[in-house]
PDB file of C-alpha atoms in Angstrom:
ATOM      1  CA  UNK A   1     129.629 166.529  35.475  1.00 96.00           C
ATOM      2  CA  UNK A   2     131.167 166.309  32.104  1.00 98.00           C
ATOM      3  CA  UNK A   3     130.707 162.475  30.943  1.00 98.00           C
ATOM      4  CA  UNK A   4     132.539 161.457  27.339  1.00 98.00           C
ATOM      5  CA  UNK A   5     131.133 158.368  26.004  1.00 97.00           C
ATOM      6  CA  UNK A   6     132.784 156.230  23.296  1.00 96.00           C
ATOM      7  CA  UNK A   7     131.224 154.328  20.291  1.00 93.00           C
ATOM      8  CA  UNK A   8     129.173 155.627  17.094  1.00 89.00           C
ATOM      9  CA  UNK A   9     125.489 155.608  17.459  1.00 81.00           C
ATOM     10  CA  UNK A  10     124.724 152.160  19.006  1.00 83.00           C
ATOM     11  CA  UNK A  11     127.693 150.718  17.218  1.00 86.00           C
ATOM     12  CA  UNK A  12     130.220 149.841  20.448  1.00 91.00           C
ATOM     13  CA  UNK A  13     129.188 151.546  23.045  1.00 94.00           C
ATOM     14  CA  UNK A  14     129.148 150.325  26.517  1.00 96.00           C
ATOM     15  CA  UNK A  15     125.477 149.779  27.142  1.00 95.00           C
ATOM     16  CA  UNK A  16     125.805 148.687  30.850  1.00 96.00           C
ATOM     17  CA  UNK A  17     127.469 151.644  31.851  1.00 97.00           C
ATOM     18  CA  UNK A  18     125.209 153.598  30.434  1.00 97.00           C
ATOM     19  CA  UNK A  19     122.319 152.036  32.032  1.00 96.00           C
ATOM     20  CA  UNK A  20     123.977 152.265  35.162  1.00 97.00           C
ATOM     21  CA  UNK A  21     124.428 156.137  34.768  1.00 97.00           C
ATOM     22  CA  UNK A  22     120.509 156.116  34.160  1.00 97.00           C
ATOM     23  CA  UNK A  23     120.153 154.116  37.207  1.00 96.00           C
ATOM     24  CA  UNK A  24     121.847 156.503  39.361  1.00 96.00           C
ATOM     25  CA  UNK A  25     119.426 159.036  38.771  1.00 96.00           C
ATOM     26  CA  UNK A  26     122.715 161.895  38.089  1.00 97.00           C
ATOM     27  CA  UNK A  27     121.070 164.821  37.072  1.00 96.00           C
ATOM     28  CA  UNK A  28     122.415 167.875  34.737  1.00 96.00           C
ATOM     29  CA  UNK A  29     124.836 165.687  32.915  1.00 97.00           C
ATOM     30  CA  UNK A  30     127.289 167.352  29.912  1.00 98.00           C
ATOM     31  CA  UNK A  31     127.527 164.046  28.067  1.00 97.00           C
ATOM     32  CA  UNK A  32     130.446 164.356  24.866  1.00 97.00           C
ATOM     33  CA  UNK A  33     129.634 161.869  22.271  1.00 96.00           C
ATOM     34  CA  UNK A  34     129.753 161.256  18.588  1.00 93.00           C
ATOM     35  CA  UNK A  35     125.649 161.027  18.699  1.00 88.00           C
ATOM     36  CA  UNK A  36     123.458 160.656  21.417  1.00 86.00           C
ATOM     37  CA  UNK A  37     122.362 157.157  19.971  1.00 82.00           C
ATOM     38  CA  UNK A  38     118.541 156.146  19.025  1.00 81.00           C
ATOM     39  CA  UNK A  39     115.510 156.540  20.318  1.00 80.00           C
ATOM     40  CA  UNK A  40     115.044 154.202  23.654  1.00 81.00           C
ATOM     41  CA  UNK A  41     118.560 152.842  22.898  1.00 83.00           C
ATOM     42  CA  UNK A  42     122.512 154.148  24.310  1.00 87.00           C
ATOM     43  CA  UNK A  43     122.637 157.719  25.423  1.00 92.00           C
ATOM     44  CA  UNK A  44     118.704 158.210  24.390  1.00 91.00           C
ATOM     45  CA  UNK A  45     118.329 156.701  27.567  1.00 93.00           C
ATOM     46  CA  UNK A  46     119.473 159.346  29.277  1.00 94.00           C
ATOM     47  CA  UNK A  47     117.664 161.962  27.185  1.00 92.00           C
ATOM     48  CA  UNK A  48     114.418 160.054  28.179  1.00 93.00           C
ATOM     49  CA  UNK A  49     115.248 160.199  31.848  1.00 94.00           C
ATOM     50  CA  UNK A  50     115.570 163.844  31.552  1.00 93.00           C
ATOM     51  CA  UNK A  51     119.127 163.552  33.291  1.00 95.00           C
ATOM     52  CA  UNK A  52     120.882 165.505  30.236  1.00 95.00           C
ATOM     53  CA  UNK A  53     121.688 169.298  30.391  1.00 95.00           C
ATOM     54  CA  UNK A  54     124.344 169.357  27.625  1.00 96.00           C
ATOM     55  CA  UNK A  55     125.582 167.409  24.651  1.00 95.00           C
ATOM     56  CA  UNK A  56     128.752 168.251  22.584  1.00 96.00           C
ATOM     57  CA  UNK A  57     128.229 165.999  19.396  1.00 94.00           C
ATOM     58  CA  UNK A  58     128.797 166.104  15.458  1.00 92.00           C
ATOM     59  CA  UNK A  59     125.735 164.433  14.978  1.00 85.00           C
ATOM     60  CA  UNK A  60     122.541 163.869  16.124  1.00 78.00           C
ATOM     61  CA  UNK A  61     119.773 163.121  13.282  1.00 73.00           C
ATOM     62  CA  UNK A  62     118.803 159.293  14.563  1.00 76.00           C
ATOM     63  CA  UNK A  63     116.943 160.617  17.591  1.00 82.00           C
ATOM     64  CA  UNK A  64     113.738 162.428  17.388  1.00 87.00           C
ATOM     65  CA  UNK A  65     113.974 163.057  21.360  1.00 89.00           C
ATOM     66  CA  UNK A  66     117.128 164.980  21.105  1.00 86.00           C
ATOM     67  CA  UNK A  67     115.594 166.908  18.270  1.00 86.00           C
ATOM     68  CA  UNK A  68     112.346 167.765  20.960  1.00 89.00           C
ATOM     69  CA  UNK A  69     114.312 168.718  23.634  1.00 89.00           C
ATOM     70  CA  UNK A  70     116.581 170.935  21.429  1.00 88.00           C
ATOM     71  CA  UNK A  71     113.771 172.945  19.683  1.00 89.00           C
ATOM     72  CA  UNK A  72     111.961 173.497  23.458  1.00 90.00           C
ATOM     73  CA  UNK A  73     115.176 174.918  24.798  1.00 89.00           C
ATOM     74  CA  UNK A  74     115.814 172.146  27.091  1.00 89.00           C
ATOM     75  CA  UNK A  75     119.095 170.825  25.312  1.00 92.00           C
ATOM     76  CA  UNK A  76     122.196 172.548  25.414  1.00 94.00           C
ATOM     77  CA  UNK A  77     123.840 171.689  22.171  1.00 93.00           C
ATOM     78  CA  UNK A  78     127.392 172.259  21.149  1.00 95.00           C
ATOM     79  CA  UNK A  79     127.870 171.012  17.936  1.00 92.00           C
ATOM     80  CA  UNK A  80     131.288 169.854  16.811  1.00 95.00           C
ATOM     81  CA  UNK A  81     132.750 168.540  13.374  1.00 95.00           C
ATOM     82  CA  UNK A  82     133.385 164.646  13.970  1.00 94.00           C
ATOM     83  CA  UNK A  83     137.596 165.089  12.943  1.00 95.00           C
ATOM     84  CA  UNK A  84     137.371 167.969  15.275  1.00 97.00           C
ATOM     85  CA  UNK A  85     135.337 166.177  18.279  1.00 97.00           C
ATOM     86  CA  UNK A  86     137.965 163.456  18.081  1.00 97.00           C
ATOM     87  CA  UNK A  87     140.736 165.379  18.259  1.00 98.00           C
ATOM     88  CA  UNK A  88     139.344 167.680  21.240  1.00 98.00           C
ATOM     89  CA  UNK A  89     139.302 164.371  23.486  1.00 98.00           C
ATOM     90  CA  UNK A  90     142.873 163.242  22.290  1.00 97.00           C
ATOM     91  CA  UNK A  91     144.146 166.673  22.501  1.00 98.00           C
ATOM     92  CA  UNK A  92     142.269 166.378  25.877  1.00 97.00           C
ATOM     93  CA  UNK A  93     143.859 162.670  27.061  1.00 97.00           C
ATOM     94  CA  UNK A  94     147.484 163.874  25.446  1.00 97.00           C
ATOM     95  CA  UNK A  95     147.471 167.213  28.422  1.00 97.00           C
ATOM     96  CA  UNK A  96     146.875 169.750  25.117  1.00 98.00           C
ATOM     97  CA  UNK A  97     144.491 172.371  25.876  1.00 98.00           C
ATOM     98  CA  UNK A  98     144.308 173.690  22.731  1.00 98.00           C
ATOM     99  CA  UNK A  99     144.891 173.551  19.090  1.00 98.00           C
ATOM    100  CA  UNK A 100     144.160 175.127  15.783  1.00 98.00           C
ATOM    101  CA  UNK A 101     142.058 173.803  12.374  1.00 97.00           C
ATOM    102  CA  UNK A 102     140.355 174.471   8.625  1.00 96.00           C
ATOM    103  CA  UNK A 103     137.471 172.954   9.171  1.00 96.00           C
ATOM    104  CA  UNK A 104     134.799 175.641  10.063  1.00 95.00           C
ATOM    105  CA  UNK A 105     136.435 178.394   9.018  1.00 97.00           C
ATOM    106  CA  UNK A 106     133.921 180.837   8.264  1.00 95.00           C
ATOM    107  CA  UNK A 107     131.007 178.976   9.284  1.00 95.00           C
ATOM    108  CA  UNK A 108     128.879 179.066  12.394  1.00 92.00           C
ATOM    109  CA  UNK A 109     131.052 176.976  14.262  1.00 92.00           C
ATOM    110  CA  UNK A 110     133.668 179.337  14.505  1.00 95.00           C
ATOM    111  CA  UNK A 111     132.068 181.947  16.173  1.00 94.00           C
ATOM    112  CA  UNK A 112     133.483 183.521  19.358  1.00 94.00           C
ATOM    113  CA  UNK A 113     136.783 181.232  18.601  1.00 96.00           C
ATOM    114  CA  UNK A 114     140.120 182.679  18.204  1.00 97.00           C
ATOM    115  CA  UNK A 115     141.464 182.937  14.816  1.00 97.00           C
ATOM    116  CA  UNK A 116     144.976 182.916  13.713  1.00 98.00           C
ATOM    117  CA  UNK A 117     146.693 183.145  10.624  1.00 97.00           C
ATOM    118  CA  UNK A 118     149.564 180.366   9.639  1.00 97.00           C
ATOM    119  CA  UNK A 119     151.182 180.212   6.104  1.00 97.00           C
ATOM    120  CA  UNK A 120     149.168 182.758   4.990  1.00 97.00           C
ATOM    121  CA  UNK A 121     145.873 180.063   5.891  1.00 97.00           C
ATOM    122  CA  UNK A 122     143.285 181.296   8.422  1.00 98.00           C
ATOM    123  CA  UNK A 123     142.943 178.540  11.563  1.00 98.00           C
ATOM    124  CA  UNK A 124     140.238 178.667  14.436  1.00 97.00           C
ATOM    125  CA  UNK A 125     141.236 177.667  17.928  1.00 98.00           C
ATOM    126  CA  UNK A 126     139.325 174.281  19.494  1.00 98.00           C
ATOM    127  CA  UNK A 127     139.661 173.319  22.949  1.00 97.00           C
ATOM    128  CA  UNK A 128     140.976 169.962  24.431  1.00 98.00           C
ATOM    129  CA  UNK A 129     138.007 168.087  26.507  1.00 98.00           C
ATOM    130  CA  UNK A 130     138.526 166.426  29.282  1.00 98.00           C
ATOM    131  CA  UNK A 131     135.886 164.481  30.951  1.00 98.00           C
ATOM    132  CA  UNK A 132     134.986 163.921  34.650  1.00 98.00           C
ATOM    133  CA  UNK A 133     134.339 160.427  33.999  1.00 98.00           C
ATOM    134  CA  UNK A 134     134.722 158.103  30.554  1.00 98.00           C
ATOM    135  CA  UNK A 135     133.299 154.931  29.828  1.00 98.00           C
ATOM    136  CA  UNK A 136     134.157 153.071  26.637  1.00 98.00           C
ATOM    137  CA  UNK A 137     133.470 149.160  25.245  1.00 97.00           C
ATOM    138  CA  UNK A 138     136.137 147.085  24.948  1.00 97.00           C
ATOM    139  CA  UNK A 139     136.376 143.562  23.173  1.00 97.00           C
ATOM    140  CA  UNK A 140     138.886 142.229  25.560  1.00 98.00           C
ATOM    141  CA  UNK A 141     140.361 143.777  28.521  1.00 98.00           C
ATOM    142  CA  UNK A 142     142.794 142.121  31.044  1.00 97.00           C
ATOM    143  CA  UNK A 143     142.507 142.726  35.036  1.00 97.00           C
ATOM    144  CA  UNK A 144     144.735 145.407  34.769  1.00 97.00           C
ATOM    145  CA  UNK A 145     142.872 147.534  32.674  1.00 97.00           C
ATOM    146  CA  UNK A 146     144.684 147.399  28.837  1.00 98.00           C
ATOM    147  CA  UNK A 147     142.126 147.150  26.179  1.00 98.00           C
ATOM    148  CA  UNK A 148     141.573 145.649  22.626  1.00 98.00           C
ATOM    149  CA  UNK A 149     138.499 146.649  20.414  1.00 97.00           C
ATOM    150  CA  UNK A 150     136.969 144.898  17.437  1.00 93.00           C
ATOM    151  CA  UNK A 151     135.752 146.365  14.672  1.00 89.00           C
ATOM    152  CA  UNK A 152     134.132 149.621  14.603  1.00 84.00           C
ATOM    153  CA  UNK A 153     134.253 149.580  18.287  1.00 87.00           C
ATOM    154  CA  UNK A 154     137.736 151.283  17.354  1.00 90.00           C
ATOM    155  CA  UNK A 155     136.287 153.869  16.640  1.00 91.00           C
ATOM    156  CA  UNK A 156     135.657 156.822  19.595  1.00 96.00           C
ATOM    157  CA  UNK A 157     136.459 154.865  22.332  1.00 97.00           C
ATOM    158  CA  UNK A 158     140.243 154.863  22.606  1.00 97.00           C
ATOM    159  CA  UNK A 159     140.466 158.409  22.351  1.00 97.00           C
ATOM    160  CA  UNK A 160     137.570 158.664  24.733  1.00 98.00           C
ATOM    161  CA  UNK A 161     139.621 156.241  27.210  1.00 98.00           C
ATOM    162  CA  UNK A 162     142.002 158.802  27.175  1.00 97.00           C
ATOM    163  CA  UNK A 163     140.077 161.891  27.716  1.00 98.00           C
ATOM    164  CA  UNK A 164     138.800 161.040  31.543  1.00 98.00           C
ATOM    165  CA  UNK A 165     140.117 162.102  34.761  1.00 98.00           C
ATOM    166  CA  UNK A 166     138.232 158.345  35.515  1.00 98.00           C
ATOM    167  CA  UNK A 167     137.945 156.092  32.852  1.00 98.00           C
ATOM    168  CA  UNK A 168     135.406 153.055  33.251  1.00 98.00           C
ATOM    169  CA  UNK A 169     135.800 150.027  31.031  1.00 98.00           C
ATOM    170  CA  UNK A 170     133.024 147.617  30.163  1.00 97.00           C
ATOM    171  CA  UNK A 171     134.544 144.345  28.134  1.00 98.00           C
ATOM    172  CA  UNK A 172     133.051 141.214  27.075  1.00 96.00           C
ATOM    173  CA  UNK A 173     136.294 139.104  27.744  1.00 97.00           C
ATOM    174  CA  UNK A 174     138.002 139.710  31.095  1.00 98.00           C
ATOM    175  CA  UNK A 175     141.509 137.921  30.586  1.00 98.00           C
ATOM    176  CA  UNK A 176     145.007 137.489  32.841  1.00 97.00           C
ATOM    177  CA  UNK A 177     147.871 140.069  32.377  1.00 96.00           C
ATOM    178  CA  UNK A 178     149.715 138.715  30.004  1.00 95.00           C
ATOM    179  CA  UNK A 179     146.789 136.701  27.374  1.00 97.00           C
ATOM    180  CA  UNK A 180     146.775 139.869  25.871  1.00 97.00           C
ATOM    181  CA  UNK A 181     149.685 140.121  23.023  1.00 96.00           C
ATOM    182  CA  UNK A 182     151.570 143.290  23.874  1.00 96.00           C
ATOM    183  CA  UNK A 183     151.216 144.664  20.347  1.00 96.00           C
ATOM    184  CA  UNK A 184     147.309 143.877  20.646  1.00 96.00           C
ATOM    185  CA  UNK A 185     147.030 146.584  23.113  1.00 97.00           C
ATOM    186  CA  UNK A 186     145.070 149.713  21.702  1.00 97.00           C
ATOM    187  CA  UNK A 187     144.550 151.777  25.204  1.00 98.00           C
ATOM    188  CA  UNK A 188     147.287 150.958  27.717  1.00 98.00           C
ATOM    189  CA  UNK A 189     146.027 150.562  31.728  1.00 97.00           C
ATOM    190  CA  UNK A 190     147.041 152.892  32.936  1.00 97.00           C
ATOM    191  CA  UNK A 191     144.165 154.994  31.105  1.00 97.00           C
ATOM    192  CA  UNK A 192     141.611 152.904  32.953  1.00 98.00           C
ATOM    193  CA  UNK A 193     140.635 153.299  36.861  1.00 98.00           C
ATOM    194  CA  UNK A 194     137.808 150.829  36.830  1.00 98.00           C
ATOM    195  CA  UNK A 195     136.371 147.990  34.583  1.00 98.00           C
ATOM    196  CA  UNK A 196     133.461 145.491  34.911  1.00 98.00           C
ATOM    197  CA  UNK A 197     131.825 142.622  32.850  1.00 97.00           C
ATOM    198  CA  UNK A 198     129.503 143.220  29.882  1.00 95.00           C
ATOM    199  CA  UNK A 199     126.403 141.395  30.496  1.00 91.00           C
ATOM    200  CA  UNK A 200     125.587 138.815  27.985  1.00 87.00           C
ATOM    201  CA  UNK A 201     122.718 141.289  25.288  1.00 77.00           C
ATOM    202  CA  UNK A 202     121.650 141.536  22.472  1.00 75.00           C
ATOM    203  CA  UNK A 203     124.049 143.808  20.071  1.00 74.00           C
ATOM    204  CA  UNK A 204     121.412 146.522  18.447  1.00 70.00           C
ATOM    205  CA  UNK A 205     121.141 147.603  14.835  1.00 69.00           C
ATOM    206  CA  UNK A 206     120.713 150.728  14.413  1.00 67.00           C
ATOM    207  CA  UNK A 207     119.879 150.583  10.258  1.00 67.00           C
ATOM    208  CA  UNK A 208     118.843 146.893   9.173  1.00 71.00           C
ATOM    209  CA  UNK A 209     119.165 146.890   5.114  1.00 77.00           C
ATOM    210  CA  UNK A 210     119.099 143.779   3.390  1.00 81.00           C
ATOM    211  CA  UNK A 211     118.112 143.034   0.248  1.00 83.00           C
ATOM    212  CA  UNK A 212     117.212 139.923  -2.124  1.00 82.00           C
ATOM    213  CA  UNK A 213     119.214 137.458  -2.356  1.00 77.00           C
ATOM    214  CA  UNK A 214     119.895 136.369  -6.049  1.00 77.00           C
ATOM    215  CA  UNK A 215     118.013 132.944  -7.422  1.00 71.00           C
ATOM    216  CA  UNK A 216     121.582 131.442  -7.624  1.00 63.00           C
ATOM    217  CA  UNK A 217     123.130 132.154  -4.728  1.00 59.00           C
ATOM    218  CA  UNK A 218     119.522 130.884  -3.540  1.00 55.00           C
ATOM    219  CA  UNK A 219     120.438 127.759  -5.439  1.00 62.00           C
ATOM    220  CA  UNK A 220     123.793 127.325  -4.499  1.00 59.00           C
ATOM    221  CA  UNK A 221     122.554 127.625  -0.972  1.00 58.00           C
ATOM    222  CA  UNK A 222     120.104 124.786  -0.947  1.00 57.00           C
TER     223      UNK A 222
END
């Protein structure tokens, strides 16, 4: 099963669902995902529970796991540039199978890829994904499935959304058709099949930096 996951390392990313795919003990999964999260946290969950065959990603370097399983041959890895990997899934969502890019060009990720030549410019061929099943985060959803994100949650889920023959939605407001303001809308219904409740956790940080606060503003403060 090919399963496309929205959000950018543990930065939106619909944490119940993805426990619930651990939970269901799915084996030989091709998950599609910027990153395959952290260590013990989002997708590395899965990679811990061994239930990962595949991953198509543009980047992986938070997770030492991945980086085990990879070197012992027991990761699949397609890597993809990010611009590309997002426009595979909406390419994917939009019925495109195919389309044609610059970016790698040359490089090893254009090997065994089509070429062809436009304006004098040399373009590889990239395939449109399209996922079994999707599950994104949403801020706010209402009960017929249309979706608003917040923040950097906007980032791989809506084309995500799109990319799934079933799309599951996990939001942390559940509101009444119609409390949503049309223009609000970022991924219509009719791109979701299913949707449930987040449960009420504790938002991860992937990279805490801080630094000191200056004697003024310490000053100011008090």
């Amino acid at each position: 099963m090919v399963l496309a996951v929205g959000g950018f390392g543990i930065s939106g990313i619909p944490s119940d669902l993805i426990d619930a795919v651990r939970d269901s003990g799915v084996q030989n999964l091709t998950v599609v995902s910027n990153n395959l999260g952290i260590d013990g946290k989002g997708l590395g969950v899965l990679l811990e529970a061994g239930q990962v065959r595949k991953v198509i990603a543009s980047y992986v370097g938070e997770n030492k796991l991945f980086a085990e399983q990879f070197l012992a041959g027991a990761l699949e890895v397609e890597f993809s540039p990010q611009g590309t990997l997002a426009e595979r899934l909406r390419a994917g969502g939009a019925g495109i199978p195919a389309f044609y890019t610059k970016t790698g060009v040359g490089t090893l990720i254009a090997e065994g890829k089509p070429l062809a030549e436009f304006d004098g410019v040399t373009y590889l061929q990239e395939r449109g994904i399209v996922a079994d099943v999707a599950l994104v985060k949403a801020y706010m959803a209402d009960t017929r499935g249309n979706l608003v994100y917040r923040y950097t949650a906007r980032n791989f889920n809506p084309v995500v959304a799109t990319a799934g023959l079933v799309t599951i939605a996990e939001a942390e407001h559940i509101v009444q058709p119609g409390d949503i303001e049309p223009d609000h809308v970022v991924t219509p219904g009719v791109y979701v099949q299913r949707l449930v409740q987040s449960s009420n956790r504790v938002k991860d940080i992937e990279q805490r930096t801080v630094r000191t606060r200056p004697a003024a503003a310490m000053t100011a403060a008090a």
